[in-house]
Coordinates of C-alpha atoms in Angstrom, one line a residue:
M136 CA -30.2 5.9 -1.6
F137 CA -32.5 9.0 -2.1
K138 CA -32.9 12.2 -4.0
A139 CA -31.6 15.3 -2.5
S140 CA -29.4 18.3 -2.7
V141 CA -26.3 19.0 -0.8
G142 CA -25.5 22.4 0.6
I143 CA -21.8 23.3 1.0
T144 CA -20.6 26.5 3.1
D145 CA -17.2 27.2 4.1
G146 CA -15.6 24.1 3.3
K147 CA -18.4 22.1 5.3
I148 CA -21.6 20.4 4.4
S149 CA -24.5 22.7 5.4
E150 CA -27.7 20.9 4.4
V151 CA -28.7 17.6 2.8
G152 CA -32.4 17.7 1.5
D153 CA -34.6 20.1 -0.1
V154 CA -32.5 23.1 -0.6
A155 CA -35.0 25.1 -3.1
G156 CA -35.0 28.7 -2.7
C157 CA -31.6 28.9 -1.3
T158 CA -28.9 30.8 -3.1
A159 CA -25.5 30.0 -3.8
E160 CA -22.4 31.0 -5.8
K161 CA -22.0 27.8 -7.7
V162 CA -24.5 25.3 -8.5
I163 CA -23.6 21.8 -10.0
D164 CA -26.4 19.7 -11.9
A165 CA -26.0 16.3 -10.7
R166 CA -29.4 15.1 -11.9
H167 CA -29.2 11.4 -13.0
R168 CA -25.8 11.2 -10.9
F169 CA -25.1 9.6 -7.6
V170 CA -23.6 12.1 -5.1
T171 CA -21.6 10.5 -2.7
P172 CA -19.1 10.9 0.1
G173 CA -15.5 11.3 -1.3
F174 CA -13.8 7.9 -1.5
I175 CA -11.3 7.2 1.3
D176 CA -8.1 5.2 0.1
C177 CA -7.1 3.7 3.5
H178 CA -4.0 1.9 2.4
S179 CA -2.0 4.1 0.1
H180 CA 1.7 4.3 -0.5
S181 CA 2.2 8.0 -1.5
D182 CA 4.8 8.9 1.2
W183 CA 7.2 9.8 -1.6
S184 CA 5.1 10.3 -4.7
V185 CA 2.9 13.0 -3.0
L186 CA 6.1 15.1 -2.8
V187 CA 6.6 14.7 -6.7
H188 CA 2.7 15.0 -7.5
P189 CA 1.1 17.1 -4.7
T190 CA -2.2 17.6 -6.6
G191 CA -2.8 13.8 -6.2
D192 CA -3.8 13.3 -9.8
S193 CA -4.4 9.5 -10.2
K194 CA -6.5 9.4 -7.0
I195 CA -8.8 12.5 -7.4
M196 CA -9.5 11.4 -10.9
Q197 CA -11.0 8.4 -9.2
G198 CA -12.9 10.4 -6.7
V199 CA -10.6 10.0 -3.9
T200 CA -10.5 12.8 -1.4
T201 CA -8.7 11.4 1.6
E202 CA -5.5 9.0 1.7
L203 CA -4.1 7.3 4.6
N204 CA -0.2 6.6 4.1
G205 CA 2.8 5.2 6.1
L206 CA 1.8 1.5 5.6
C207 CA 3.2 -2.1 5.8
G208 CA 5.6 -0.9 8.3
Y209 CA 7.4 1.9 6.9
A210 CA 7.0 5.6 6.3
A211 CA 8.7 8.8 5.0
A212 CA 8.7 9.8 8.6
P213 CA 10.4 9.4 11.2
I214 CA 13.5 9.4 9.1
D215 CA 17.2 10.1 9.3
R216 CA 17.7 13.0 7.0
D217 CA 21.5 12.4 7.1
E218 CA 21.3 8.9 6.3
W219 CA 18.0 8.2 4.6
W220 CA 19.7 5.8 2.1
K221 CA 19.9 3.3 4.8
L222 CA 16.2 3.3 5.3
L223 CA 15.8 3.2 1.6
Y224 CA 17.9 0.0 1.4
V225 CA 15.9 -1.7 4.1
R226 CA 12.5 -0.5 2.5
M227 CA 13.4 -2.1 -0.8
T228 CA 11.2 -5.2 0.0
V229 CA 8.6 -3.5 -1.9
G230 CA 9.2 -2.5 -5.7
W231 CA 7.1 0.6 -6.0
S232 CA 8.5 2.0 -2.8
M233 CA 11.9 1.7 -4.2
H234 CA 11.0 3.1 -7.4
Y235 CA 9.6 6.4 -6.0
A236 CA 12.1 6.7 -3.3
V237 CA 14.9 6.5 -5.5
A238 CA 13.4 8.4 -8.1
A239 CA 13.0 11.2 -5.3
Y240 CA 16.5 10.8 -4.2
N241 CA 18.3 10.3 -7.5
W242 CA 19.7 7.0 -6.6
G243 CA 21.3 5.2 -9.4
P244 CA 20.4 3.9 -11.8
L245 CA 17.4 6.0 -12.4
P246 CA 18.4 9.2 -14.1
Y247 CA 15.6 11.5 -13.0
G248 CA 17.3 14.0 -11.3
R249 CA 17.0 15.0 -7.6
Q250 CA 13.0 15.2 -7.1
V251 CA 13.0 16.0 -3.5
E252 CA 15.0 17.5 -1.1
V253 CA 14.8 15.7 2.5
D254 CA 14.7 18.4 5.2
W255 CA 12.6 16.6 7.7
S256 CA 13.4 13.8 10.2
T257 CA 10.3 13.8 12.7
M258 CA 6.7 12.9 11.6
G259 CA 5.6 16.4 13.0
E260 CA 8.4 17.8 10.3
Y261 CA 7.2 15.6 7.5
L262 CA 3.5 16.8 8.0
D263 CA 4.5 20.3 8.0
R264 CA 6.5 19.9 4.9
I265 CA 3.2 18.4 3.2
E266 CA 1.1 21.2 4.5
G267 CA 3.4 24.0 3.4
M268 CA 3.4 22.7 -0.1
G269 CA -0.1 22.0 -0.4
V270 CA -1.9 18.9 -1.3
G271 CA -4.9 18.3 -3.6
L272 CA -6.5 15.6 -1.4
N273 CA -6.7 15.2 2.5
Y274 CA -3.4 13.4 3.7
A275 CA -3.1 11.2 7.0
M276 CA -0.1 9.1 8.2
L277 CA 0.8 6.1 10.2
F278 CA 4.0 5.7 11.5
G279 CA 5.8 2.4 10.5
H280 CA 7.0 -0.4 13.4
G281 CA 9.8 -1.4 10.8
A282 CA 11.3 1.8 10.7
V283 CA 11.2 2.5 14.4
R284 CA 12.6 -0.9 15.0
Y285 CA 15.2 -0.4 12.5
Y286 CA 16.4 2.8 14.2
V287 CA 16.4 1.2 17.7
M288 CA 17.7 -2.2 16.9
G289 CA 19.0 -2.0 13.3
L290 CA 18.7 -5.4 11.5
E291 CA 19.5 -7.5 14.2
A292 CA 17.4 -10.8 14.1
R293 CA 16.5 -11.0 18.0
R294 CA 13.7 -10.2 20.1
A295 CA 13.5 -6.9 21.5
D296 CA 14.6 -6.5 25.2
E297 CA 13.3 -4.2 27.7
D298 CA 15.6 -1.3 26.8
D299 CA 14.8 -1.7 23.2
L300 CA 11.0 -1.4 23.9
D301 CA 11.6 1.5 26.2
R302 CA 13.2 3.3 23.2
M303 CA 10.5 2.2 20.7
R304 CA 7.7 3.3 22.9
E305 CA 9.3 6.7 23.1
M306 CA 9.3 6.8 19.5
A307 CA 5.7 5.7 18.9
E308 CA 4.6 8.3 21.5
Q309 CA 6.3 11.1 19.8
C310 CA 4.7 10.0 16.4
M311 CA 1.3 9.8 17.8
V312 CA 1.7 13.2 19.5
E313 CA 2.7 14.8 16.4
G314 CA -0.1 13.6 14.2
A315 CA 0.0 9.7 13.1
F316 CA -3.1 8.1 13.3
G317 CA -1.7 4.8 14.3
M318 CA 1.0 2.1 13.7
S319 CA 1.4 -0.2 10.9
V320 CA 3.6 -3.1 10.7
G321 CA 5.2 -5.3 7.9
L322 CA 5.8 -8.6 9.6
S323 CA 6.7 -10.8 6.2
G324 CA 9.8 -8.9 5.8
C325 CA 12.8 -8.0 8.1
P326 CA 13.0 -6.1 10.5
G327 CA 9.3 -6.7 11.5
C328 CA 9.5 -10.6 11.1
W329 CA 11.9 -10.5 13.9
A330 CA 9.5 -8.7 16.2
D331 CA 7.3 -11.2 18.8
T332 CA 3.8 -10.6 19.7
G333 CA 4.6 -8.9 23.0
E334 CA 6.5 -6.4 21.3
L335 CA 3.8 -5.5 19.0
V336 CA 1.3 -5.4 22.1
E337 CA 3.3 -3.0 24.0
L338 CA 3.4 -0.5 20.9
C339 CA -0.2 -1.0 20.5
K340 CA -0.8 0.1 24.0
V341 CA 0.6 3.5 23.0
V342 CA -1.4 3.7 20.1
K343 CA -4.4 3.0 21.9
R344 CA -3.7 5.8 24.4
H345 CA -4.1 8.0 21.5
D346 CA -7.3 6.4 20.1
G347 CA -5.0 5.2 17.2
V348 CA -5.4 2.3 14.8
Y349 CA -3.1 -0.8 14.1
M350 CA -2.8 -1.9 10.5
P351 CA -0.8 -4.9 10.2
H352 CA 0.7 -6.4 6.8
M353 CA 0.6 -10.0 8.5
R354 CA 3.2 -12.7 8.5
S355 CA 1.1 -14.2 5.8
S356 CA -2.2 -12.7 4.4
Y357 CA -4.0 -16.1 4.5
L358 CA -2.5 -18.3 7.1
T359 CA -4.8 -18.7 10.4
S360 CA -2.0 -18.3 12.7
S361 CA -1.2 -14.5 11.3
V362 CA -4.7 -13.8 12.0
S363 CA -4.8 -15.4 15.4
E364 CA -1.7 -13.4 16.3
N365 CA -3.1 -10.1 15.2
L366 CA -6.4 -10.8 17.1
E367 CA -4.3 -11.6 20.4
I368 CA -2.7 -8.2 20.0
A369 CA -6.0 -6.5 19.4
E370 CA -7.3 -8.1 22.5
K371 CA -4.4 -7.6 24.9
S372 CA -4.0 -3.9 23.9
G373 CA -7.6 -2.9 23.0
V374 CA -6.4 -1.2 20.2
R375 CA -8.6 -0.6 16.9
T376 CA -7.4 -3.1 14.2
C377 CA -7.7 -3.4 10.4
L378 CA -5.9 -5.9 8.8
S379 CA -4.0 -4.7 5.8
H380 CA -4.9 -6.6 2.2
T381 CA -6.0 -9.8 4.1
R382 CA -7.4 -12.8 2.4
L383 CA -9.9 -14.4 5.2
N384 CA -10.7 -18.1 4.7
E385 CA -13.5 -19.7 6.3
E386 CA -11.8 -20.5 9.6
S387 CA -10.2 -17.0 9.7
R388 CA -13.5 -15.3 9.0
R389 CA -14.9 -17.3 11.8
M390 CA -12.0 -16.1 14.0
V391 CA -12.6 -12.5 13.3
D392 CA -16.4 -12.6 13.6
D393 CA -15.8 -14.1 17.1
A394 CA -13.5 -11.4 18.0
R395 CA -15.9 -8.7 16.9
A396 CA -19.1 -10.3 18.9
K397 CA -16.6 -10.2 22.0
G398 CA -16.3 -6.4 21.4
L399 CA -13.1 -6.4 19.7
D400 CA -12.8 -3.4 16.9
V401 CA -11.4 -5.4 14.2
T402 CA -11.7 -5.0 10.2
F403 CA -10.0 -5.6 7.3
D404 CA -9.2 -4.2 3.9
I405 CA -8.8 -5.8 0.3
I406 CA -7.4 -4.6 -3.2
P407 CA -9.9 -5.4 -6.0
Y408 CA -7.1 -6.1 -8.6
P409 CA -6.0 -9.8 -9.0
G410 CA -2.3 -9.0 -8.7
S411 CA 0.4 -6.4 -7.2
I412 CA 3.3 -4.8 -8.6
A413 CA 5.3 -5.2 -5.3
G414 CA 8.0 -7.7 -6.4
N415 CA 11.7 -7.1 -5.7
I416 CA 14.9 -8.7 -4.9
V417 CA 15.0 -8.2 -1.1
Y418 CA 11.8 -10.1 0.5
M419 CA 13.3 -13.1 -1.1
L420 CA 16.7 -12.7 0.5
P421 CA 18.0 -14.8 3.5
H422 CA 18.8 -13.2 6.9
W423 CA 22.6 -13.4 6.5
L424 CA 22.0 -11.3 3.2
T425 CA 19.3 -8.9 4.6
R426 CA 21.5 -8.0 7.6
K427 CA 24.0 -6.6 5.2
R428 CA 21.6 -4.6 3.2
D429 CA 23.0 -0.9 4.4
E430 CA 26.3 -2.2 2.9
G431 CA 24.5 -1.6 -0.4
F432 CA 23.3 -3.7 -3.4
D433 CA 26.7 -4.1 -5.2
W434 CA 27.7 -6.1 -2.1
I435 CA 24.6 -7.9 -2.3
T436 CA 24.6 -8.7 -6.1
K437 CA 28.2 -9.6 -5.9
Q438 CA 27.3 -12.5 -3.4
L439 CA 24.7 -13.6 -5.7
A440 CA 27.0 -14.1 -8.6
D441 CA 28.9 -16.8 -6.8
P442 CA 27.9 -20.4 -7.9
E443 CA 28.2 -21.7 -4.5
I444 CA 26.2 -19.0 -2.8
R445 CA 23.4 -19.5 -5.6
E446 CA 23.2 -23.5 -4.6
K447 CA 23.1 -22.6 -0.7
F448 CA 20.5 -20.1 -1.5
I449 CA 18.3 -22.4 -3.5
K450 CA 18.6 -25.6 -1.3
V451 CA 18.9 -24.1 2.3
D452 CA 18.5 -20.3 2.4
Y453 CA 15.3 -19.6 0.7
P454 CA 13.5 -22.6 2.1
K455 CA 14.3 -21.4 5.5
W456 CA 13.4 -17.8 4.7
R457 CA 10.0 -18.9 3.5
R458 CA 9.2 -20.8 6.9
V459 CA 10.5 -17.8 8.8
Q460 CA 8.2 -15.5 7.0
V461 CA 5.1 -17.3 8.2
S462 CA 6.2 -18.2 11.8
V463 CA 5.7 -16.0 15.0
P464 CA 8.7 -15.8 16.9
G465 CA 8.6 -17.8 20.2
K466 CA 5.5 -19.8 19.2
P467 CA 5.3 -23.1 17.3
Q468 CA 5.8 -22.8 13.6
E469 CA 2.7 -23.4 11.3
R470 CA 3.0 -25.3 8.1
L471 CA 1.6 -23.3 4.9
E472 CA -1.9 -24.3 4.5
T473 CA -1.7 -24.3 0.8
G474 CA 1.3 -26.7 0.9
E475 CA 5.0 -26.3 1.2
R476 CA 5.5 -24.2 -1.8
L477 CA 9.4 -23.5 -1.4
E478 CA 9.5 -22.5 -4.9
P479 CA 8.8 -19.0 -6.2
D480 CA 5.9 -18.8 -8.3
W481 CA 7.8 -18.2 -11.7
K482 CA 4.8 -18.2 -13.8
G483 CA 3.1 -15.7 -11.9
M484 CA 6.1 -13.2 -11.7
Q485 CA 6.0 -10.9 -14.6
V486 CA 9.0 -8.5 -15.4
Q487 CA 7.9 -5.1 -15.1
K488 CA 11.1 -3.1 -14.7
V489 CA 14.8 -3.0 -15.7
S490 CA 17.3 -0.3 -16.0
T491 CA 19.9 -1.9 -18.6
A492 CA 19.1 -2.0 -22.6
K493 CA 20.1 -5.6 -22.9
N494 CA 17.1 -6.7 -20.6
Q495 CA 14.2 -4.7 -22.0
K496 CA 13.4 -7.4 -24.2
Y497 CA 12.3 -9.4 -21.0
I498 CA 9.8 -6.8 -20.0
G499 CA 6.3 -8.4 -19.8
H500 CA 7.5 -11.7 -19.8
T501 CA 7.4 -14.1 -16.6
F502 CA 10.6 -15.3 -15.1
Q503 CA 9.6 -18.9 -16.5
E504 CA 9.6 -17.4 -20.1
V505 CA 12.9 -15.4 -19.4
A506 CA 14.3 -18.5 -18.4
E507 CA 13.1 -20.5 -21.6
M508 CA 14.3 -17.6 -23.7
R509 CA 17.7 -17.7 -21.9
G510 CA 17.8 -21.3 -22.0
V511 CA 18.5 -21.8 -18.5
D512 CA 16.3 -22.7 -15.4
P513 CA 14.3 -20.2 -13.5
W514 CA 16.5 -19.8 -10.7
T515 CA 19.4 -19.1 -12.8
A516 CA 17.4 -16.7 -14.9
W517 CA 16.4 -14.8 -11.7
F518 CA 19.8 -14.7 -10.3
D519 CA 21.7 -13.4 -13.5
M520 CA 19.0 -10.7 -14.2
I521 CA 19.3 -9.5 -10.2
V522 CA 23.2 -9.4 -11.0
E523 CA 23.0 -7.6 -14.3
E524 CA 20.6 -5.2 -13.1
K525 CA 22.7 -4.4 -9.8
G526 CA 19.3 -5.5 -7.9
Y527 CA 16.7 -3.1 -9.7
V528 CA 14.5 -5.7 -11.1
R529 CA 10.7 -5.0 -10.5
W530 CA 8.0 -7.5 -11.0
L531 CA 4.1 -8.4 -11.0
N532 CA 2.7 -11.0 -8.6
F533 CA -0.1 -11.9 -10.8
R534 CA -3.0 -14.2 -9.7
G535 CA -5.8 -13.6 -12.7
E536 CA -6.7 -15.0 -15.5
S537 CA -5.6 -12.3 -18.1
Y538 CA -3.5 -9.1 -17.9
E539 CA -6.5 -7.1 -19.3
D540 CA -9.6 -8.5 -17.4
M541 CA -9.2 -7.3 -13.8
Y542 CA -12.0 -9.6 -12.5
S543 CA -10.7 -11.4 -9.2
R544 CA -13.1 -14.2 -7.6
Q545 CA -11.5 -13.9 -4.4
F546 CA -12.4 -10.1 -4.2
E547 CA -15.7 -10.9 -5.1
E548 CA -16.3 -13.2 -2.3
L549 CA -14.7 -11.1 0.4
A550 CA -16.1 -7.9 -0.8
K551 CA -19.5 -9.2 0.6
I552 CA -18.4 -9.3 4.0
P553 CA -20.1 -5.9 5.9
Y554 CA -16.8 -4.5 7.7
V555 CA -14.6 -4.8 4.9
S556 CA -13.0 -1.6 3.4
I557 CA -11.6 -1.0 -0.1
E558 CA -7.9 0.0 -0.5
S559 CA -5.6 0.6 -3.6
D560 CA -2.3 -0.5 -1.9
G561 CA -0.8 2.0 -4.5
P562 CA 0.6 5.6 -4.6
I563 CA -0.3 8.7 -6.1
E564 CA 0.9 8.7 -9.6
S565 CA 0.7 11.0 -12.9
P566 CA 1.4 10.8 -16.4
R567 CA 3.0 14.2 -16.2
G568 CA 5.9 13.1 -14.2
V569 CA 8.5 10.5 -13.2
T570 CA 5.9 8.0 -11.9
V571 CA 5.1 7.3 -15.7
T572 CA 8.1 5.1 -16.1
S573 CA 6.5 2.6 -13.6
V574 CA 2.8 2.6 -13.7
D575 CA 0.4 0.6 -11.3
P576 CA -3.2 0.3 -12.5
R577 CA -4.4 0.3 -8.7
S578 CA -3.3 3.8 -8.8
Y579 CA -5.8 4.8 -11.6
G580 CA -8.6 2.5 -11.2
T581 CA -9.3 0.9 -7.8
F582 CA -12.6 2.5 -6.7
P583 CA -14.2 2.9 -10.6
L584 CA -13.3 -0.9 -10.7
V585 CA -15.2 -1.8 -8.0
L586 CA -18.1 0.4 -9.2
S587 CA -18.3 -1.0 -12.7
E588 CA -17.3 -4.7 -12.3
Y589 CA -18.8 -5.5 -9.0
V590 CA -21.8 -3.3 -8.7
R591 CA -23.1 -2.5 -12.2
K592 CA -21.9 -5.6 -14.2
R593 CA -21.9 -8.4 -11.7
K594 CA -24.4 -7.1 -9.1
T595 CA -22.0 -8.5 -6.2
L596 CA -22.7 -5.2 -4.2
S597 CA -25.4 -2.7 -4.1
W598 CA -24.4 0.8 -5.0
E599 CA -24.9 1.9 -1.3
D600 CA -22.7 -1.2 -0.1
A601 CA -20.0 -0.3 -2.3
V602 CA -19.8 3.2 -1.2
M603 CA -20.2 2.3 2.1
K604 CA -16.9 0.4 1.8
M605 CA -15.2 3.1 0.2
T606 CA -16.4 5.9 2.5
S607 CA -17.7 5.3 6.3
N608 CA -15.9 2.0 6.7
P609 CA -12.6 3.1 6.2
A610 CA -13.5 6.4 8.0
H611 CA -14.0 4.2 10.9
A612 CA -11.0 2.1 10.4
I613 CA -8.8 5.0 10.4
G614 CA -10.5 7.1 13.0
L615 CA -12.1 10.1 11.1
K616 CA -14.7 11.8 13.1
D617 CA -16.0 14.3 10.4
R618 CA -15.3 12.5 7.1
G619 CA -16.9 9.7 5.4
L620 CA -20.5 10.5 5.3
L621 CA -22.7 13.3 3.5
K622 CA -23.8 14.8 6.8
E623 CA -24.3 18.3 8.1
G624 CA -21.2 19.6 9.8
Y625 CA -18.9 17.2 8.1
W626 CA -16.4 18.4 5.8
A627 CA -17.5 18.5 2.3
D628 CA -15.6 15.7 0.5
V629 CA -17.9 14.8 -2.4
T630 CA -17.8 12.5 -5.3
I631 CA -20.2 12.8 -8.2
F632 CA -20.4 9.9 -10.9
D633 CA -22.5 8.5 -13.5
P634 CA -23.6 5.0 -12.5
E635 CA -24.1 4.4 -16.2
T636 CA -20.7 4.9 -17.5
V637 CA -18.3 4.8 -14.7
E638 CA -15.5 2.7 -15.7
H639 CA -11.7 1.5 -14.9
R640 CA -9.5 1.7 -17.7
A641 CA -6.1 0.7 -16.1
N642 CA -5.1 -3.0 -16.0
F643 CA -1.9 -4.6 -15.9
K644 CA -1.3 -4.7 -19.7
N645 CA -2.1 -1.1 -20.7
C646 CA -0.2 0.3 -17.7
L647 CA 3.1 -1.8 -18.6
E648 CA 2.7 -0.2 -22.0
V649 CA 2.6 3.2 -20.7
S650 CA 5.7 2.6 -18.5
Q651 CA 7.4 1.6 -21.8
G652 CA 6.2 4.8 -23.7
I653 CA 3.3 3.5 -25.4
N654 CA 0.2 5.9 -24.9
H655 CA -2.9 4.8 -23.3
D656 CA -5.6 7.0 -21.3
I657 CA -5.7 5.0 -18.2
Y658 CA -7.6 7.8 -16.3
P659 CA -11.2 6.2 -15.4
V660 CA -14.4 7.5 -17.1
G661 CA -17.8 8.3 -15.5
V662 CA -16.3 10.1 -12.5
E663 CA -17.4 13.6 -13.2
Y664 CA -16.6 15.6 -10.0
T665 CA -14.2 15.4 -7.0
I666 CA -14.5 18.0 -4.2
V667 CA -12.3 18.3 -1.4
N668 CA -13.2 20.6 1.6
G669 CA -15.7 22.2 -0.8
V670 CA -13.4 23.0 -3.6
T671 CA -13.5 21.1 -6.8
V672 CA -10.3 19.6 -7.6
M673 CA -11.5 17.4 -10.6
K674 CA -14.1 18.6 -13.2
K675 CA -15.4 16.4 -16.0
G676 CA -12.0 14.8 -16.4
K677 CA -10.0 17.7 -15.9
I678 CA -7.7 18.5 -12.9
T679 CA -8.1 21.9 -11.6
G680 CA -4.8 22.3 -10.0
E681 CA -6.2 23.5 -6.8
R682 CA -4.8 22.1 -3.5
P683 CA -7.6 22.5 -0.9
G684 CA -6.6 19.3 1.1
H685 CA -6.1 19.1 4.8
V686 CA -3.0 17.6 6.3
L687 CA -5.1 15.5 9.1
R688 CA -3.4 14.9 12.3
N689 CA -4.8 12.2 14.7
N690 CA -8.3 13.9 14.4
K691 CA -6.9 17.5 14.5
K692 CA -7.5 19.5 11.3
R693 CA -5.1 22.0 10.0
K694 CA -5.6 23.5 6.4
C695 CA -3.0 23.5 4.0

């Protein structure tokens, strides 16, 4: 940390230091403020919501200047423009993705009207679409292994043969050539869970040839077998690897440190919030149901209304599915290290979103509470609500102490590791459009939460350390060569904030209330300027509406 001025010319940083005597068309007085590189969100899910909110509202208000999207094994490209709904059903493993995609497509029961016209198929066409409309922040993409595997093999629960691998390699190569920064995988849900280690190694070799990054949502975020598998993939392919929202324990931390000591470029990223709004029906379904997804949720919910199927689900299918989620195909199965928890955490699953009027009263209650209110057991409450809502129920998986206090003890410990990056795991949102009906606090407060809670208040991190984990660390993980530092010749992505007042205001309580129409200002305070490629996109809490963001294509810049 040091006192200096930053000069910007033609969108790039021209000088850092004493610029006395220089003339400028515009001067920002940043005395008593911190001037840092723009924050880089290395794990975002704005594939669909950016098409509705291209100015990047909830992210630029935090000081985010660059996002990486296409995470957890899926992306908005490549996609079959004529049969988009098939991929939509597959992607319903995650609640927010379903919500924003169905909002874009006007899939019932959400009455938004069509928000997006799908006129692309390939990665290149998608990036052209984003570039053509203009964006308020820099935008980069990964391609998703799950999407590639789906279009080659469908939802077949088997290991890929050589013909399958050849086709997946071709798709991976095309995505990388057209601008993807690498590959993400989602190994805890299908079809990613059916891929063995060898399949992932082969695709990562393609990514490595293009100096890309491999970002796995592992089979488990905390089992050592999951970490071990991805370290094996990194070693055999040589690919740069960033483990997505990973909870390292003492043993897995030692494994990663040993891999790094051997020269492997392995890092990980974490979410500061003590929970995630990512729950939905599909990730809990057994294989025989998931393979029928493209028949639609009407078929699935009809099955779940049958008492015999419910009994089989509880006693056979769900325990088997939980074990499949954490196992590596072709390798000995590992037991859950935290105990064989073969029952959902009903007390931690808070209902966030339903579509029918009759079930509105359950919003904000856990499934344990819903069961008590209905006078049934939690499984019955879950089944009944899924059937009544035709599959569209969204819930929060909560691991904290209070829906208002966003402190996370686990994050505090992991944030001290030098090579970690901070991620939001949330999409671009805005209170001005469709996303206000399903609000995720991580989209509004991730980076100010770290600065206020873990730097200023708890002093877990120094200012310099926190900023590094929001800027240069994620820039390295993604492979950005000219962003993430305030350095001459780098693009002028800059965040200015007041260290005395910077504060998040979005939590799981007030964001749920915003979703229900109760007004709260959930934008952070203390972030005063966000500058993207030398252009101010947020000034003292006001979005300027400018769209100077670059669509980033595998280390090649093209201005919108």
